[in-house]
mmCIF file of C-alpha atoms in Angstrom:
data_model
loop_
_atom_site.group_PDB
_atom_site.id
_atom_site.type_symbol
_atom_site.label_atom_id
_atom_site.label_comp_id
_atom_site.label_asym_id
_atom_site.label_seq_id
_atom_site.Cartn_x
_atom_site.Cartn_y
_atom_site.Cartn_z
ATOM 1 C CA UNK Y 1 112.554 100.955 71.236
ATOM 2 C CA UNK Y 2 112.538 100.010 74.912
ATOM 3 C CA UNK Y 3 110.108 100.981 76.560
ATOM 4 C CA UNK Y 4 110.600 103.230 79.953
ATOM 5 C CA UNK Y 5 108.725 100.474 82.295
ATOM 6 C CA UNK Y 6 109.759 97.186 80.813
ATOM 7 C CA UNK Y 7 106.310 96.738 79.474
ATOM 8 C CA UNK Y 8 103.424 97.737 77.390
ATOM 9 C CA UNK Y 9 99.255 97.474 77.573
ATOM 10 C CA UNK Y 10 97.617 96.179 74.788
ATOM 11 C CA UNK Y 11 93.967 97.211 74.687
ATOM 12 C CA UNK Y 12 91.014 95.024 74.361
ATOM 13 C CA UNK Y 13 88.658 96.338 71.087
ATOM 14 C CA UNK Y 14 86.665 98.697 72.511
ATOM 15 C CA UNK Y 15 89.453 100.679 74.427
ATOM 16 C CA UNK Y 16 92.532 102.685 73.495
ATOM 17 C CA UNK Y 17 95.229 104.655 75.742
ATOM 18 C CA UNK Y 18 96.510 108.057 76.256
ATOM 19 C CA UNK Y 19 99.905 108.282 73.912
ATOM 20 C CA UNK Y 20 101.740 110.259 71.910
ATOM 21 C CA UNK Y 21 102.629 108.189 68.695
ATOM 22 C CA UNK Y 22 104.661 104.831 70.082
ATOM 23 C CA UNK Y 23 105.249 106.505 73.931
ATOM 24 C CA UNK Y 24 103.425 106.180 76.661
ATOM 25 C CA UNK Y 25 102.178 102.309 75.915
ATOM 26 C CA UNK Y 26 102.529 101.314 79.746
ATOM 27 C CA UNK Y 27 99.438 103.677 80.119
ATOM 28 C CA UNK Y 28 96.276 101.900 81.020
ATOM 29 C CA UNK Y 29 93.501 101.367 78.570
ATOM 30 C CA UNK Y 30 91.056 103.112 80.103
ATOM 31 C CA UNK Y 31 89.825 105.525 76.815
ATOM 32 C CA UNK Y 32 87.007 104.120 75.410
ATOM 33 C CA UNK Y 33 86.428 104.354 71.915
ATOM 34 C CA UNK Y 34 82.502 105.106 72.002
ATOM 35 C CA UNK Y 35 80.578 107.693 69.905
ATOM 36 C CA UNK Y 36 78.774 110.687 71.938
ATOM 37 C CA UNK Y 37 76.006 112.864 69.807
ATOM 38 C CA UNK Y 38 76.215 116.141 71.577
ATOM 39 C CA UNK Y 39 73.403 117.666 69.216
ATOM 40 C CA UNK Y 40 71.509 114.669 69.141
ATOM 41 C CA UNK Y 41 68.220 116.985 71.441
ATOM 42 C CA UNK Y 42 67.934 120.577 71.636
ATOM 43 C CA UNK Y 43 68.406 121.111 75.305
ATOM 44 C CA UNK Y 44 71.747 118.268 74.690
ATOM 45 C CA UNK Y 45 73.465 120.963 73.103
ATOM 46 C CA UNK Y 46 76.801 121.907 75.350
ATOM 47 C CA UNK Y 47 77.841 125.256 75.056
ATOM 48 C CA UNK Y 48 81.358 126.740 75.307
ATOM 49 C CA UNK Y 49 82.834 126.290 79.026
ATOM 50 C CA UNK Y 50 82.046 129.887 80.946
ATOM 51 C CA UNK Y 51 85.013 132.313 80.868
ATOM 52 C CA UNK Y 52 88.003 131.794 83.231
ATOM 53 C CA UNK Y 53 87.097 133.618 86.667
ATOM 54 C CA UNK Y 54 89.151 137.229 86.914
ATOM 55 C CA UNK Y 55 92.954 136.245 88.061
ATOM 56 C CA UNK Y 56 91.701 137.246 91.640
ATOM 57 C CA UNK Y 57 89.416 134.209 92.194
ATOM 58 C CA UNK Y 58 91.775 131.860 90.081
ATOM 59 C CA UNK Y 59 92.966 128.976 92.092
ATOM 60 C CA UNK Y 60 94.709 125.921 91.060
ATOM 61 C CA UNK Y 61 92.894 124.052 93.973
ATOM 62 C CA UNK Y 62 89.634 124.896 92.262
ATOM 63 C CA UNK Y 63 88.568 121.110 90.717
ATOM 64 C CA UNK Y 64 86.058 122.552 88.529
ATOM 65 C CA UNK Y 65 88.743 124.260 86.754
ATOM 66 C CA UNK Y 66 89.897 120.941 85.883
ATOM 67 C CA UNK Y 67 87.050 119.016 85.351
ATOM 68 C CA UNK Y 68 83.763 118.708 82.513
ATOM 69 C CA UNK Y 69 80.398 118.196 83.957
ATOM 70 C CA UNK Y 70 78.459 117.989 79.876
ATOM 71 C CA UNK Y 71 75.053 119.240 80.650
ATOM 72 C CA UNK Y 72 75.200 119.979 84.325
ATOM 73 C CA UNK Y 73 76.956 122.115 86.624
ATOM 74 C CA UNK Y 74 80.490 121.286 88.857
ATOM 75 C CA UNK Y 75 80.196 122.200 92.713
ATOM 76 C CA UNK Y 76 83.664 121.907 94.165
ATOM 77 C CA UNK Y 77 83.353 119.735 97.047
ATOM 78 C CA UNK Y 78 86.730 120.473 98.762
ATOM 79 C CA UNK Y 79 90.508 121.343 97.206
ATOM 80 C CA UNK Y 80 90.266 118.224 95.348
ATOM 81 C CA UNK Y 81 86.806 116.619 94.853
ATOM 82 C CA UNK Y 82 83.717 117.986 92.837
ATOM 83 C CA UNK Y 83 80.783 117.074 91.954
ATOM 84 C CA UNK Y 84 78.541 117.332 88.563
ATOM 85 C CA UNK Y 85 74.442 119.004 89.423
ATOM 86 C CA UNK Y 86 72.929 117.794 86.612
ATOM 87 C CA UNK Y 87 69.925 119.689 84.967
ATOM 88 C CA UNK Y 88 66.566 118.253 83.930
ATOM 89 C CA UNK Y 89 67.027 115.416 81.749
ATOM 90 C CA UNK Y 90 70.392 114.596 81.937
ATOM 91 C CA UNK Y 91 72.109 112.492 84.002
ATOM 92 C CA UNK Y 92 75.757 111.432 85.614
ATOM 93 C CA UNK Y 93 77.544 108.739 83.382
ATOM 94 C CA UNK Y 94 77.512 105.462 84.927
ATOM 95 C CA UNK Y 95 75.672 106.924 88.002
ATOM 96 C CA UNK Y 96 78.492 108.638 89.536
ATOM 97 C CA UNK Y 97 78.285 112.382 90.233
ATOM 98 C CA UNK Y 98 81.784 113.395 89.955
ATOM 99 C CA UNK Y 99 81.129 111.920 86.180
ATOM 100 C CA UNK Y 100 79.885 114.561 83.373
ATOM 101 C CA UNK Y 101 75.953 114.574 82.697
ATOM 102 C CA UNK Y 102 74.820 113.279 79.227
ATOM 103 C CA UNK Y 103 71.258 113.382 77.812
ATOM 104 C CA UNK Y 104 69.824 110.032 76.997
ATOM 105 C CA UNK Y 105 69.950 109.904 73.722
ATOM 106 C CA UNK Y 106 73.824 110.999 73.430
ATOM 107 C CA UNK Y 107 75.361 107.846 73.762
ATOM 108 C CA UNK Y 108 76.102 105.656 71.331
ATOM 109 C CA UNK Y 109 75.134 101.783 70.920
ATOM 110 C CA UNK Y 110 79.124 101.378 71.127
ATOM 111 C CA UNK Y 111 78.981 102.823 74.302
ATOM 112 C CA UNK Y 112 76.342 99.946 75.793
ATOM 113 C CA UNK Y 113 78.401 97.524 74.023
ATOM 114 C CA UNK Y 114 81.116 98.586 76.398
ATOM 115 C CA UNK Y 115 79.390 98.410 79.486
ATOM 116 C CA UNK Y 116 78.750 102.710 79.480
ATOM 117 C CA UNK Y 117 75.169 103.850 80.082
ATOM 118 C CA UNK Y 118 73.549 106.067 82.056
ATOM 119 C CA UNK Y 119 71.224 105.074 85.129
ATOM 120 C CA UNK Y 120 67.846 104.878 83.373
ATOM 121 C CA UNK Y 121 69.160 103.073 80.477
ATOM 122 C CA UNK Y 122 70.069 99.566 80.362
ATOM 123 C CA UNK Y 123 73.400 97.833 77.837
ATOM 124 C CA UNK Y 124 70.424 95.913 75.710
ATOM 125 C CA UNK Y 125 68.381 98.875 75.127
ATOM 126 C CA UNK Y 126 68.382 100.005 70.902
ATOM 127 C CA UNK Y 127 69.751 103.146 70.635
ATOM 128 C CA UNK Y 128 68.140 106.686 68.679
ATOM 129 C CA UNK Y 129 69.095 106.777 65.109
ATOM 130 C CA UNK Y 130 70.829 109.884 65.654
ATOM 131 C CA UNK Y 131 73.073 108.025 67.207
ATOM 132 C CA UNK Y 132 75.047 106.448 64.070
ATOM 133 C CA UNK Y 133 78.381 106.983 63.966
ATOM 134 C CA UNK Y 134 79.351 109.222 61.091
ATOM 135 C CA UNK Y 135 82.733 110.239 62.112
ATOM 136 C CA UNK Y 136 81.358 113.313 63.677
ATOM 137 C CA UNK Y 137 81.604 112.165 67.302
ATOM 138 C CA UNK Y 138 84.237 111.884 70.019
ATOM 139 C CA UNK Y 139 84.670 110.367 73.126
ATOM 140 C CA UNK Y 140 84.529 113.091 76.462
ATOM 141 C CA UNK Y 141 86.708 112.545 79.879
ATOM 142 C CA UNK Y 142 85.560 114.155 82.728
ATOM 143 C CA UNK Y 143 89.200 115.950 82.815
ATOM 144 C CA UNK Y 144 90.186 118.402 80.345
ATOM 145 C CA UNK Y 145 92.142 116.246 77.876
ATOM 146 C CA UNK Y 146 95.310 118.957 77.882
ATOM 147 C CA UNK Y 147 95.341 119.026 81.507
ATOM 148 C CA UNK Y 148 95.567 115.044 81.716
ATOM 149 C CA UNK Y 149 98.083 115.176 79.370
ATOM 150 C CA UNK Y 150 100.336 117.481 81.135
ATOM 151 C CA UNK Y 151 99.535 115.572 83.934
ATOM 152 C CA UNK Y 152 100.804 112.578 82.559
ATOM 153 C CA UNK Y 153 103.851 114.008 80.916
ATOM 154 C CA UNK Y 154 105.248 115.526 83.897
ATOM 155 C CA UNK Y 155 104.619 112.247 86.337
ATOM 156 C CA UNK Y 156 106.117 109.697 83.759
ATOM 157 C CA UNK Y 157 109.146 112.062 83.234
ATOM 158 C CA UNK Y 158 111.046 111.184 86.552
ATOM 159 C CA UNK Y 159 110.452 107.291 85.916
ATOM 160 C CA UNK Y 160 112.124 108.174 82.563
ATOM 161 C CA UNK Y 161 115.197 109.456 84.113
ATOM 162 C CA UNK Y 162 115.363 107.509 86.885
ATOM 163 C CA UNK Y 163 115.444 104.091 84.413
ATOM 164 C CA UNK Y 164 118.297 105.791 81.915
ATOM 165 C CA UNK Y 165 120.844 106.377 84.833
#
């Protein structure tokens, strides 16, 4: 099968792609396959995003519609930048507050190994032993995953066409 750019990334260990069985393997490799323990302290526990607003306040400009802040709060910043308030104990992933907030203790020693840590942690620390990888956890974006997904599908599809004519 050709592919629609000419070429294809292949991921180091540690990192996968967005794709949908053999498509989309121009996409960078910017997934990382690390384990987060959302349960792994009480107050670590994320609940169920809050309702959408009533279709009279819905706006497609609204970035926190978009976007997953884990254990803090999104503040939309302007039409297209936000920003994650984390609460006590938590904090932004890798120190940037348009990332989600994680608890300590939810990442994973796969997650160091790659480089991903919070600000008060360092990649050589040993992680909690809730922390081993069962097959229970999953890696979080700080976009819905649907809405990147759409997102992609609708920006590669013009490329697409555009190389078959």
């Amino acid at each position: 099968m050709e592919n629609p750019l000419g070429f294809v990334c292949n991921c180091d260990h540690g990192w996968s792609q967005f794709h949908v069985a053999d498509h989309f393997r121009f996409l960078p490799c910017v997934v990382p396959n690390c384990s987060i323990n959302y349960s792994c302290h009480n107050e670590s526990v994320i609940s169920a995003p809050p309702p959408f607003p009533p279709a009279t306040n819905l706006s497609l400009w609204d970035p926190c519609l978009y976007n997953y802040c884990g254990g803090g709060t999104c503040v939309d910043i302007s039409a297209f930048e936000h920003r994650c308030d984390c609460k006590d104990g938590f904090h932004n992933l890798l120190n940037v507050t348009s990332f989600p907030c994680f608890n300590d203790c939810s990442l994973g020693a796969d997650c160091a190994d790659l480089g991903i840590i919070l600000p008060n942690s360092t990649a050589g620390s040993s992680p909690s032993p809730s922390l081993s990888d069962a097959g229970n956890s999953s890696s979080a974006g700080t976009v819905a995953p649907n809405a990147l997904l759409v997102l992609m599908v609708v920006s590669v599809i013009p490329i697409a066409m555009a190389r078959q004519r």
